[in-house]
Coordinates of C-alpha atoms and ligand atoms in Angstrom, one line a residue:
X1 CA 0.0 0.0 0.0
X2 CA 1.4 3.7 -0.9
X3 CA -0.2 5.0 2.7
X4 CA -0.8 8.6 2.8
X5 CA 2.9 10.9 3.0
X6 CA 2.5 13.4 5.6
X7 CA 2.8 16.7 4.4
X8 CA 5.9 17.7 6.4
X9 CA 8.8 19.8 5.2
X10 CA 11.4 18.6 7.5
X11 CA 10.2 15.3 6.6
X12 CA 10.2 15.5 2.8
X13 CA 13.8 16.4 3.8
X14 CA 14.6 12.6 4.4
X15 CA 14.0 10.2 1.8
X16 CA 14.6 7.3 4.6
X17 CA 12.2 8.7 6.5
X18 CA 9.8 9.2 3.7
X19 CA 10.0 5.6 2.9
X20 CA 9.5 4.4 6.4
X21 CA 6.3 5.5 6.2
X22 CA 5.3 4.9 3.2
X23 CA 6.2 1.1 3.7
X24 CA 4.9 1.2 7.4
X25 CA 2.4 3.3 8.2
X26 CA -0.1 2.6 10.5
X27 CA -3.8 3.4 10.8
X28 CA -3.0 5.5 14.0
X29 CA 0.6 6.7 12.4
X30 CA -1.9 8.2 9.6
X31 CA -3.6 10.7 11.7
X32 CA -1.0 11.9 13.2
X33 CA 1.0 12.8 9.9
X34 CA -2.5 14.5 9.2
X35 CA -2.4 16.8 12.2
X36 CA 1.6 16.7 12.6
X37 CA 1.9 19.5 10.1
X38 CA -0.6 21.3 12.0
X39 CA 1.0 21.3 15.4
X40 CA 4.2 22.2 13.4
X41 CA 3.1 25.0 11.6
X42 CA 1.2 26.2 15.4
X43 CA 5.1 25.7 16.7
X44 CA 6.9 27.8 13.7
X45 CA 4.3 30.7 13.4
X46 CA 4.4 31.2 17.4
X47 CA 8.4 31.9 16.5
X48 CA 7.9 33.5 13.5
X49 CA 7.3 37.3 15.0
X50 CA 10.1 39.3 15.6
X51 CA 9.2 42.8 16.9
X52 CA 12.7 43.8 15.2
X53 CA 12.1 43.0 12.0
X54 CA 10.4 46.4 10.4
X55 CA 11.6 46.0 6.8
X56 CA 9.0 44.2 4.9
X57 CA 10.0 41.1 2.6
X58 CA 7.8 41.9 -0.3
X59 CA 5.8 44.2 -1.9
X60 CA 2.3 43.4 -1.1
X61 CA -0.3 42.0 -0.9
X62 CA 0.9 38.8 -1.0
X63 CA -1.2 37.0 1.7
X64 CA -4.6 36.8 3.4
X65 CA -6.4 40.0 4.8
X66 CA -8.7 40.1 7.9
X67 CA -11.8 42.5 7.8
X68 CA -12.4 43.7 11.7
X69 CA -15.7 45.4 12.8
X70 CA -13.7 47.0 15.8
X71 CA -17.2 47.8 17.8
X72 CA -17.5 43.8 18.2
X73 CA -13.9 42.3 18.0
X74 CA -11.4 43.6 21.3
X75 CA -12.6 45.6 24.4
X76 CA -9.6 47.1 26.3
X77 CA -11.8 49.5 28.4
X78 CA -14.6 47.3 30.0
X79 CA -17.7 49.7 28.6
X80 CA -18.6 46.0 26.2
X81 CA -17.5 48.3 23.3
X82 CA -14.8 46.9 20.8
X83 CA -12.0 49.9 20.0
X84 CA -8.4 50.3 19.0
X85 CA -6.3 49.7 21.9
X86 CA -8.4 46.2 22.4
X87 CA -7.5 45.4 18.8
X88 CA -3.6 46.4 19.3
X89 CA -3.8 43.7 22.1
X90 CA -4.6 41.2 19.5
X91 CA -2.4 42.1 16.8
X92 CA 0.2 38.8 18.4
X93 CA -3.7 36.5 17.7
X94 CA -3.8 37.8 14.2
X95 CA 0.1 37.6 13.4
X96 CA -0.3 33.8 14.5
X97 CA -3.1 33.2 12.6
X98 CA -1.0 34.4 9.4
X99 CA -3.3 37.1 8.1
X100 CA -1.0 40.3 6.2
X101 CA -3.7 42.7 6.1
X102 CA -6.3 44.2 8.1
X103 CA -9.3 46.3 6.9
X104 CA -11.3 48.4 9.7
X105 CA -14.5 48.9 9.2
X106 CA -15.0 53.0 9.9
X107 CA -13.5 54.0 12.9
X108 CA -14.7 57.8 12.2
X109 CA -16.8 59.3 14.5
X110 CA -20.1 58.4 13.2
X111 CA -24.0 58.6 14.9
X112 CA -24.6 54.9 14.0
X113 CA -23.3 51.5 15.5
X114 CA -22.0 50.8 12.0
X115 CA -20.8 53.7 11.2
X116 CA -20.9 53.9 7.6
X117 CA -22.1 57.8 7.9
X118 CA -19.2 60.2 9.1
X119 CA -19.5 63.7 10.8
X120 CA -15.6 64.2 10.9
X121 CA -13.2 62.3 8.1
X122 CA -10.1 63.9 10.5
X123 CA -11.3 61.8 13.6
X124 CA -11.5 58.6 15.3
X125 CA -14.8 57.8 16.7
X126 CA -14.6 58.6 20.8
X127 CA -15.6 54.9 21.5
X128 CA -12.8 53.2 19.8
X129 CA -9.7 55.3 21.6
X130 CA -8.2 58.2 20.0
X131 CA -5.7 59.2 17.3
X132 CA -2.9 58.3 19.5
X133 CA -4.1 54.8 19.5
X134 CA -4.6 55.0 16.0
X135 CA -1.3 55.8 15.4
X136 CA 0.0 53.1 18.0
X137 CA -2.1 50.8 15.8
X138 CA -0.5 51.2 13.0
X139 CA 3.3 51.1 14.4
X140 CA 2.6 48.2 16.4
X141 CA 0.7 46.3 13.1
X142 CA 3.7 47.1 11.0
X143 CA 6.3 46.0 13.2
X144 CA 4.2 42.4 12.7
X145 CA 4.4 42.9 8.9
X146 CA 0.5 43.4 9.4
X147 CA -1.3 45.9 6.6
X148 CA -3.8 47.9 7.7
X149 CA -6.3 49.6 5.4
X150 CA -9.4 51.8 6.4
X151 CA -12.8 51.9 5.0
X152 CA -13.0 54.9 3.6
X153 CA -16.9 56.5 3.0
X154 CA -17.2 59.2 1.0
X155 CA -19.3 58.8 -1.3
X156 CA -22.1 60.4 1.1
X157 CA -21.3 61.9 4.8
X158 CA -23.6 61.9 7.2
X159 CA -26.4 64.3 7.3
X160 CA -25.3 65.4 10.5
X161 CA -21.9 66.3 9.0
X162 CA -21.2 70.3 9.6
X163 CA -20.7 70.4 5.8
X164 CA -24.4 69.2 5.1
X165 CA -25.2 71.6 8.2
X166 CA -24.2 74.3 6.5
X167 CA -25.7 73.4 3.0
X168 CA -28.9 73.1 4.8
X169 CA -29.1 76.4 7.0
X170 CA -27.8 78.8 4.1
X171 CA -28.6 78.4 0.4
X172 CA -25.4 80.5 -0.1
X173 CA -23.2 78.8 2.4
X174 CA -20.3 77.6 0.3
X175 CA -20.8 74.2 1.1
X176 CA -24.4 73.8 -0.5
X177 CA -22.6 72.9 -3.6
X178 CA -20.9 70.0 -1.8
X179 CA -24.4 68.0 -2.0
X180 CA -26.9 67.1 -5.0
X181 CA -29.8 69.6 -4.7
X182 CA -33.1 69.2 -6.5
X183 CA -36.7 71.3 -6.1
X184 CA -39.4 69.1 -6.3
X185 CA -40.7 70.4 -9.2
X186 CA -37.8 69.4 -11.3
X187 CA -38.2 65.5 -9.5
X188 CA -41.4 64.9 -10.8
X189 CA -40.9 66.4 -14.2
X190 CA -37.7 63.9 -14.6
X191 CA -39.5 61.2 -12.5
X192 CA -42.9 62.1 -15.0
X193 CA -40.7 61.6 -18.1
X194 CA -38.8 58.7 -17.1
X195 CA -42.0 56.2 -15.8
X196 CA -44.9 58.5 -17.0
X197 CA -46.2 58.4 -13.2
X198 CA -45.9 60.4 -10.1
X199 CA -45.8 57.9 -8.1
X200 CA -43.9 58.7 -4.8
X201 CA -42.0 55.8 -4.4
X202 CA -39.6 57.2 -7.4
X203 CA -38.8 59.6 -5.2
X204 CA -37.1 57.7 -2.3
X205 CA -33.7 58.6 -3.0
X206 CA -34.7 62.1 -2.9
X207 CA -35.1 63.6 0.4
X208 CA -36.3 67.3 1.9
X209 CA -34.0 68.9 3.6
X210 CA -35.6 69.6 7.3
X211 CA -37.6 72.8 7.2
X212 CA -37.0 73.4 3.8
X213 CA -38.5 73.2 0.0
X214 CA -35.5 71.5 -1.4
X215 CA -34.7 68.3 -1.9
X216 CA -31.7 66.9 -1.6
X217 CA -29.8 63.0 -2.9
X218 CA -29.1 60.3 -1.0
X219 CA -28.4 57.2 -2.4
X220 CA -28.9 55.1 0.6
X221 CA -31.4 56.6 3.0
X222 CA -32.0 60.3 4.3
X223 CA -29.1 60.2 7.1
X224 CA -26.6 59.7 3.9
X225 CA -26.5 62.6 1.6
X226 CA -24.4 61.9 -1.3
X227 CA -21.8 64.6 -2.3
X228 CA -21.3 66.3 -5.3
X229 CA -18.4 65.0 -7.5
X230 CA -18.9 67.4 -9.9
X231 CA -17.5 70.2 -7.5
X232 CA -14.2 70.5 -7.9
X233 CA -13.8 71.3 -4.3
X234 CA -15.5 67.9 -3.1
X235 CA -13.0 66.0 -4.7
X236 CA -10.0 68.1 -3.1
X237 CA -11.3 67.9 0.1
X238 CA -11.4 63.8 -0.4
X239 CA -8.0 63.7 -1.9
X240 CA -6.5 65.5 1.1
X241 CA -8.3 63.3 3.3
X242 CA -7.3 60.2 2.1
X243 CA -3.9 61.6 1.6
X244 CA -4.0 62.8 5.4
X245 CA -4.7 58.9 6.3
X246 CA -1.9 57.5 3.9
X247 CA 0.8 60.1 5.9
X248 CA -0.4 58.8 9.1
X249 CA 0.8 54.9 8.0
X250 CA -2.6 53.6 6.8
X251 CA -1.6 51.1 3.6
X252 CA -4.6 52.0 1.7
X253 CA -8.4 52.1 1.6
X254 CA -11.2 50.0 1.1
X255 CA -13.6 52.2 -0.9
X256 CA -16.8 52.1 0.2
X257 CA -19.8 52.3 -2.3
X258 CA -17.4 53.4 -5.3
X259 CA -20.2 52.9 -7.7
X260 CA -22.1 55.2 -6.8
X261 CA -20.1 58.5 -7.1
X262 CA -22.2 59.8 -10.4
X263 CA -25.4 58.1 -11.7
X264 CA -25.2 54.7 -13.6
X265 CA -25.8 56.4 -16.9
X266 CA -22.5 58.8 -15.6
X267 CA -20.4 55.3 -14.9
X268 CA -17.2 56.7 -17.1
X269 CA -17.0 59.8 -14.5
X270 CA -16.8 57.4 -11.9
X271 CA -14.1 55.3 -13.5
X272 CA -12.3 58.6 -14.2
X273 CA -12.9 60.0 -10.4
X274 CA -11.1 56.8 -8.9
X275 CA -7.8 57.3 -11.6
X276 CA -7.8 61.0 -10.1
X277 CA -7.9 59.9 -6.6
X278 CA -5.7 56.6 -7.4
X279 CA -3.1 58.4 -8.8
X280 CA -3.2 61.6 -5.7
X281 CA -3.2 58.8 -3.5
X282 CA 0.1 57.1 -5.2
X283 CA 2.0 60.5 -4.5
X284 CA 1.5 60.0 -0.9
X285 CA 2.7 56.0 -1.5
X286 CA 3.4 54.5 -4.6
X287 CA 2.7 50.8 -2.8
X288 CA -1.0 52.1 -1.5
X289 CA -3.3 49.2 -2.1
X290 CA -6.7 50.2 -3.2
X291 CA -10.0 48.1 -3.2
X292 CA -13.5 49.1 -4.5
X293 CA -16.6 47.9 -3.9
X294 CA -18.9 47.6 -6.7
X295 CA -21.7 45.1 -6.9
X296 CA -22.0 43.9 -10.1
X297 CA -20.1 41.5 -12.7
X298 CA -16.9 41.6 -14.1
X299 CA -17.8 43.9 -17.5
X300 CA -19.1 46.3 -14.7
X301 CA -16.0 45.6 -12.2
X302 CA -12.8 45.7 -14.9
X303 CA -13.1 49.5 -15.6
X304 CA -12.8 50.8 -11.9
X305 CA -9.0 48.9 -12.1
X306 CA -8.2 52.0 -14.7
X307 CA -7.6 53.7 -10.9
X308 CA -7.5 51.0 -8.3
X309 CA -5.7 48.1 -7.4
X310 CA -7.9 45.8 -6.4
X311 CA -11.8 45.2 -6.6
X312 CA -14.4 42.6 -4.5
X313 CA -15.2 40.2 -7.1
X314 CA -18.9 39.3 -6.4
X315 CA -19.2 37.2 -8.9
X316 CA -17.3 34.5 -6.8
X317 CA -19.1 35.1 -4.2
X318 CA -21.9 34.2 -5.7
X319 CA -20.9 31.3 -7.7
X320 CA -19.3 30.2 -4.2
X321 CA -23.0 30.4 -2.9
X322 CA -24.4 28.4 -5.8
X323 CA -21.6 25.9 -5.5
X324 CA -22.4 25.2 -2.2
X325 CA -25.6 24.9 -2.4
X326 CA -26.1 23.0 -5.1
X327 CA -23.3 20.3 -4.1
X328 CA -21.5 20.8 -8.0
X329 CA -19.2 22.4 -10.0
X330 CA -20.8 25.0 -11.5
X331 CA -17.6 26.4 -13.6
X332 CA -16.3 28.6 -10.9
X333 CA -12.6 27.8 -12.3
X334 CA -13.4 28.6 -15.8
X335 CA -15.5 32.0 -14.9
X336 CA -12.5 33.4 -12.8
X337 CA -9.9 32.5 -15.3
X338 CA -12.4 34.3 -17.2
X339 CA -13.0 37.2 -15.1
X340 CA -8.4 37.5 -15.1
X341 CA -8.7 37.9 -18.7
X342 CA -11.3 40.7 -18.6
X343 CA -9.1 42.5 -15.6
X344 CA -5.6 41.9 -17.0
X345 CA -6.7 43.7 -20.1
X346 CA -7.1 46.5 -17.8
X347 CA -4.7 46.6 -15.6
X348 CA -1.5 43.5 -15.1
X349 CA -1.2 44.1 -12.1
X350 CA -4.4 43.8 -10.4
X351 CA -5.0 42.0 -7.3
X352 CA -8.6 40.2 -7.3
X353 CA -10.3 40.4 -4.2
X354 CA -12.0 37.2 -3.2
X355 CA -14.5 36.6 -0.3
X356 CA -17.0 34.1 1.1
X357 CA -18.9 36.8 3.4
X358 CA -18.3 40.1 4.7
X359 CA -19.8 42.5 7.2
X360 CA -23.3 42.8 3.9
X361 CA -23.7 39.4 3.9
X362 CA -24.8 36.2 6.1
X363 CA -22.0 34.7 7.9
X364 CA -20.5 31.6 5.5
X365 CA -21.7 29.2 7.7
X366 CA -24.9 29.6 8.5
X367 CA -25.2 30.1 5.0
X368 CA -24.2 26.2 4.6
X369 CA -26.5 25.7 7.1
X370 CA -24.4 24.8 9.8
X371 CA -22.3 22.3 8.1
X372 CA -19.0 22.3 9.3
X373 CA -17.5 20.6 6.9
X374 CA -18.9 22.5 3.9
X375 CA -17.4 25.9 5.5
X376 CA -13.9 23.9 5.4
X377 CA -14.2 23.1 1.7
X378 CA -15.3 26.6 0.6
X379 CA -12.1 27.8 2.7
X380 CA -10.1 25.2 0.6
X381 CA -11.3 27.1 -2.3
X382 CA -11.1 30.7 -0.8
X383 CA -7.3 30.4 0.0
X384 CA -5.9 28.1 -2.5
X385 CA -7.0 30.6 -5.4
X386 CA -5.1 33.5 -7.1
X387 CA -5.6 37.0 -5.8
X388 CA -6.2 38.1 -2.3
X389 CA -8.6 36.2 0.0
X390 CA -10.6 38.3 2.7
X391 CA -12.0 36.6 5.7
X392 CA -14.2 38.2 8.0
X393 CA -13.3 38.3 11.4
X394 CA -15.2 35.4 13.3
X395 CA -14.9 32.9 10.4
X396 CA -11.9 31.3 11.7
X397 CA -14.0 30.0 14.8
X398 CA -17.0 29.6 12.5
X399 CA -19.4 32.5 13.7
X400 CA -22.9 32.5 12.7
X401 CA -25.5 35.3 11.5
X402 CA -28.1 35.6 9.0
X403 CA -29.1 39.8 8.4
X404 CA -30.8 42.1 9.6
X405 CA -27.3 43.2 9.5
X406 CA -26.5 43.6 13.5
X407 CA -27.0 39.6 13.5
X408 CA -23.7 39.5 11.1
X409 CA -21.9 41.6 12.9
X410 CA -22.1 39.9 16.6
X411 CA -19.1 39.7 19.1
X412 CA -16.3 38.2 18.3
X413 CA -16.2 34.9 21.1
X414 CA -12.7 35.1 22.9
X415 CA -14.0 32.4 25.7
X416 CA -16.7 31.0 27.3
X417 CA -19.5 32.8 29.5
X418 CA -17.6 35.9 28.8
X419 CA -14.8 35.2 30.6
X420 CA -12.0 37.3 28.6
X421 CA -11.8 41.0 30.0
X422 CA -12.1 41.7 25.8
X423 CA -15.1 40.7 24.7
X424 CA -17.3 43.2 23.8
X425 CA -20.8 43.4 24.5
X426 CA -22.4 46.1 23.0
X427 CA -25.1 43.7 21.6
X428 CA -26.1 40.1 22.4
X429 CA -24.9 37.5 20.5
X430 CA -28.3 36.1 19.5
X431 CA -26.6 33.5 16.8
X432 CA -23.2 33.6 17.9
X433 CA -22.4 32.2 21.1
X434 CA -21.7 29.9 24.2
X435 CA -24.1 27.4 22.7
X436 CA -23.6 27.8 19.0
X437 CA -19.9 28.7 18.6
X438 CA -17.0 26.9 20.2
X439 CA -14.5 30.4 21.3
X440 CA -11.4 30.8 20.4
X441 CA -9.4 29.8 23.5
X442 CA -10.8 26.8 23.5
X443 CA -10.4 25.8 19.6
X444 CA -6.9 27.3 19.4
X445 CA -5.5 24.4 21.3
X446 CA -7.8 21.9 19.4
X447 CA -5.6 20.8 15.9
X448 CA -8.8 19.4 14.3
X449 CA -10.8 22.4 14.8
X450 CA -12.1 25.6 12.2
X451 CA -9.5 27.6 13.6
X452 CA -6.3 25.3 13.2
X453 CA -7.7 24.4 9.9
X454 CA -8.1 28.0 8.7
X455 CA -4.6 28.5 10.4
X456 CA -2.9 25.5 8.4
X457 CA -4.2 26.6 4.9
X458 CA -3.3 30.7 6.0
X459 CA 0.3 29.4 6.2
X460 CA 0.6 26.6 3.8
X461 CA -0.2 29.9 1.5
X462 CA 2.0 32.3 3.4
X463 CA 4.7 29.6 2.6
X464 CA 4.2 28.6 -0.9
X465 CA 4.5 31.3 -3.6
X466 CA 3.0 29.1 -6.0
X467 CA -0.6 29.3 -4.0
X468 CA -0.2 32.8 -4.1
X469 CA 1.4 34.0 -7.4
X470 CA 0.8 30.7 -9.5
X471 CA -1.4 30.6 -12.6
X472 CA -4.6 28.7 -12.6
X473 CA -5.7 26.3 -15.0
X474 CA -9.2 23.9 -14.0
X475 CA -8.8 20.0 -13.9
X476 CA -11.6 18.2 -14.8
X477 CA -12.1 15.1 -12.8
X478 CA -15.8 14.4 -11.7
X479 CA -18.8 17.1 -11.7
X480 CA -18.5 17.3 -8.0
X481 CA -14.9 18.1 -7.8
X482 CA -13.4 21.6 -8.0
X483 CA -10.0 20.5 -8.9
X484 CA -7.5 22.7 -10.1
X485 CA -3.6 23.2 -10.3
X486 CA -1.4 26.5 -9.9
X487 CA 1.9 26.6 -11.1
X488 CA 4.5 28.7 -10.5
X489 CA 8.4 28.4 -11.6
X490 CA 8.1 24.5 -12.0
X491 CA 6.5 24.2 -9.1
X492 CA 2.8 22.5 -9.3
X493 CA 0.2 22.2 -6.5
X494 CA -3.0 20.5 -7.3
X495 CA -6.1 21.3 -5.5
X496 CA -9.6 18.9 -5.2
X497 CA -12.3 20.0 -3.2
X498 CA -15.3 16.9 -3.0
X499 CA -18.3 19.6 -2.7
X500 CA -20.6 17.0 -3.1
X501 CA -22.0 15.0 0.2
X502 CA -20.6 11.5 -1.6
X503 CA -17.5 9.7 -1.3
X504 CA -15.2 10.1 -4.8
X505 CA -12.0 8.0 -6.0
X506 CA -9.9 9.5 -8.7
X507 CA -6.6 8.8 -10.2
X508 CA -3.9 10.8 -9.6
X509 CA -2.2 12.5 -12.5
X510 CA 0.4 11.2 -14.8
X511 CA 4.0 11.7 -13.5
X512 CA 2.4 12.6 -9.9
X513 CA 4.4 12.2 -7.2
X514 CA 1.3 13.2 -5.1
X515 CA 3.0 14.6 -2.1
X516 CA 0.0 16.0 0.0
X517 CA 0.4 19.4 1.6
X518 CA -3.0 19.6 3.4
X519 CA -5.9 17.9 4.1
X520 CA -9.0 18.8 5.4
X521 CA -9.8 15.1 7.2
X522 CA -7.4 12.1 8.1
X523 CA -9.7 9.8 5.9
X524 CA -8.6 10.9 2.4
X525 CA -6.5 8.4 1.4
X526 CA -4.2 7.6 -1.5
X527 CA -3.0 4.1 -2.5
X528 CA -2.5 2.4 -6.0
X529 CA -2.5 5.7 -7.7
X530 CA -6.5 6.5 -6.2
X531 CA -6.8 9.4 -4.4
X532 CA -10.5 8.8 -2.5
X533 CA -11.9 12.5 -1.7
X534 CA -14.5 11.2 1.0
X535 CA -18.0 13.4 1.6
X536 CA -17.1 17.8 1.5
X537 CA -13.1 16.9 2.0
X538 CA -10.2 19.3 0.0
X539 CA -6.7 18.3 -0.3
X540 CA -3.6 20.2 -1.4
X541 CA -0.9 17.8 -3.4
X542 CA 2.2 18.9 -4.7
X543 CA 2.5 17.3 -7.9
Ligands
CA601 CA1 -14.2 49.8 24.9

């Protein structure tokens, strides 16, 4: 019997040893060289960190990045509210984990809990700590080779923002220009024109201004008025800002509702606003890494990389959905080698941004309904692929959440019944908690468990360029496999994820030598040339 190899490096280092096990391997032999390489990697990463070390290897990205609501991940304070200085305390958690990047969600002050509606772009919202913090953040997160990229939201403030103040109290006020401004006359006409009815739901995303005749635009609801990019001044006073941020240390910015700067019909402006800003914000740092979100396909998506680096690519995160659901390969290989095409054309060195979930949408797994094992698989997928994967915080210990969206945004679980002086507590955890989730302290010592899984396949990338620069090129093997291989300077990795909820034998590939680098189970097994991919199981071979 060829009995499974483990997957070690020091190992692969010693042919005798290699063929000791091969030859002798027993049943009980076999799970340990499944989790070996997982209490290894636990040992090397906890060495890794050297709070010397300040030059960075690489330009980036390279690796995974983490996307932090700060209200509901570290509480250093005891008010039950997540802020900054709690999330420096876990910048050693997320450096063992492997992650290179973290996004904040907005961490300007803000009337809502989310936040996604600022009143000062210069600030840092009293709850989460202070600039200072900020600025300790960032050193401390860079001398861990850890990114850190802000939400940026500016394609409407808030409408308690002085700027919209002003606008509103004076129709000369300088800053009335800085918003969208319609009477309502001029509404219906358009509205009349456009459906041939009056009918007042057209007019939801025109609001009046309190105590006044006028109406103004907000995309999203009344408390977001959207600003006028047509104002020359609007789009210096977001320049500075941004460039403000980047001289402070951030890396870059995750761009918050970037379609939505000018109309649909007015898309080109839009492309044409994010070069301007790209390129202002490239004086500052020539490395700033810059991701958009646009909601849409990849025709839509490919023109915003004109200005930016990097853009969410919903289309896998749908196809991801479907693939889960439905239990088969649905082409998800062929449609992103698809989608690199359309984006290379535009700009070689984009980085795709992939995803499972974020803080819009229902948690991964209770969008597999709870199956464990299916949340494994599709992080197979996630962080095997090209481009840069984003995990939500939360995911690694398999949080739950359906929306409204405060039930996807729950506290992150440091222990049980509370115990850690972090965890924040601003809202119940209705779907994530003691009885749903397994915390963190206990599943970081577990080497079967979500976490050390998500931690083994964060470093198995971390350590192999070819998983995160290789080309990709789909395998087909059986309609319920997502099998793939990335290459990379001779170097081949193959990748097969069973979706399906059956057990599958294929053979391995001519000239294999079928060296397996991760497994998601200790019951995939490879003899006689047959791999066997039991029910929703993944496995990382290098060829
Ligand atoms: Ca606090």
């Amino acid at each position: 019997m060829n009995a499974l190899r483990p997957a070690l490096k020091i190992l692969t280092a010693s042919t005798e040893i290699k063929q000791q096990l091969r030859d002798n391997l027993p049943q009980r032999l076999l799970v340990k060289a499944v989790f070996m390489p997982i209490l290894i990697s636990l040992l090397i990463s906890s060495c890794a960190y050297s709070p010397h070390q300040e030059e960075y290897k690489d330009p980036w990205p390279n690796g995974v990045m983490y996307e932090i609501f700060v209200q509901s991940f570290a509480d250093s304070d005891v008010d039950g509210i997540g802020d900054i200085p709690g999330m420096t305390s876990k910048l050693d958690y997320l450096s063992n984990l492997g992650v290179e990047g973290v996004w904040l969600m907005p961490i300007n002050p803000s009337p809502s809990y989310h936040k996604y509606d600022v009143t000062d772009y210069y600030g840092i919202h009293p709850d989460y700590g202070t600039l200072e913090d900020f600025q300790k953040f960032i050193k401390e997160a860079h001398k861990r080779h850890i990114r850190v990229i802000m939400d940026l939201v500016v394609n409407h403030t808030s409408s308690q923002h002085p700027w919209f103040r002003k606008a509103v109290a004076s129709d000369t006020s300088s800053y009335r220009d800085y918003y969208v401004w319609a009477d309502p006359d001029s509404i219906r006409n358009q509205i009349a024109k456009k459906k041939n009815t009056l009918d007042s739901d057209n007019m939801t995303q025109w609001h009046q201004a309190p105590g006044k005749k006028d109406y103004y635009y907000g995309f999203f609801y009344r408390g977001m008025p959207d600003l006028n990019y047509d104002n020359p001044e609007v789009r210096k006073e977001i320049i500075k800002i941004g460039q403000y941020w980047l001289n402070m240390g951030v890396d870059g910015f995750r761009l918050d509702a970037a379609k939505h700067i000018f109309p649909d019909e007015r898309a080109q402006d839009t492309h044409l606003w994010w070069q301007e800003f790209g390129d202002s914000m490239r004086k500052v740092n020539p490395e700033v890494y810059l991701v958009g979100e646009v909601w849409g396909d990849a025709t839509l998506i490919a023109p915003y990389l004109k200005g930016l680096s990097s853009m969410f690519n919903f289309d896998f995160y749908h196809h991801m959905d479907d693939l889960m659901k439905s239990e088969k390969d649905n082409g998800i290989i062929e449609d992103l080698i698809e989608t690199q095409k359309k984006y290379e054309q535009v700009n070689p060195d984009y980085i795709d941004a992939i995803f499972l979930n974020n803080h819009d949408q229902n948690r991964l797994l209770s969008n597999v309904g709870g199956n464990v094992s299916k949340a494994r698989v599709a992080a197979s997928l996630l962080l095997t692929l090209p481009g840069m994967p984003y995990l939500y915080y939360g995911d690694e210990i398999g949080m739950l959440g359906k929306k409204p969206d405060p039930e996807i945004r729950e506290p992150f679980l440091w222990d049980y019944d509370s115990k850690a002086k972090e965890q924040t507590k601003w809202i119940e955890g209705k779907n994530s908690n003691d009885n749903t989730v397994v915390p963190l302290a206990k599943q970081i010592h577990d080497p079967s468990s979500l976490f050390s899984n998500y931690k083994s396949l964060i470093h198995l990338r971390n350590d192999n360029q070819t998983l995160q620069k290789g080309n990709l090129e789909p395998l087909p093997l059986d309609s319920a496999l997502v099998a793939y291989s990335r290459g990379y300077n001779g170097d081949t990795l193959i990748v097969i994820n069973n979706v399906s909820s059956r057990s599958i034998r294929v053979g391995t590939p001519a000239d294999c030598r079928c060296e397996p680098l991760f497994l998601t189970n200790d019951s995939i097994g490879l003899s006689d040339d047959i791999l066997t991919l039991p029910a929703l199981s993944s496995v990382v071979i290098r060829k």
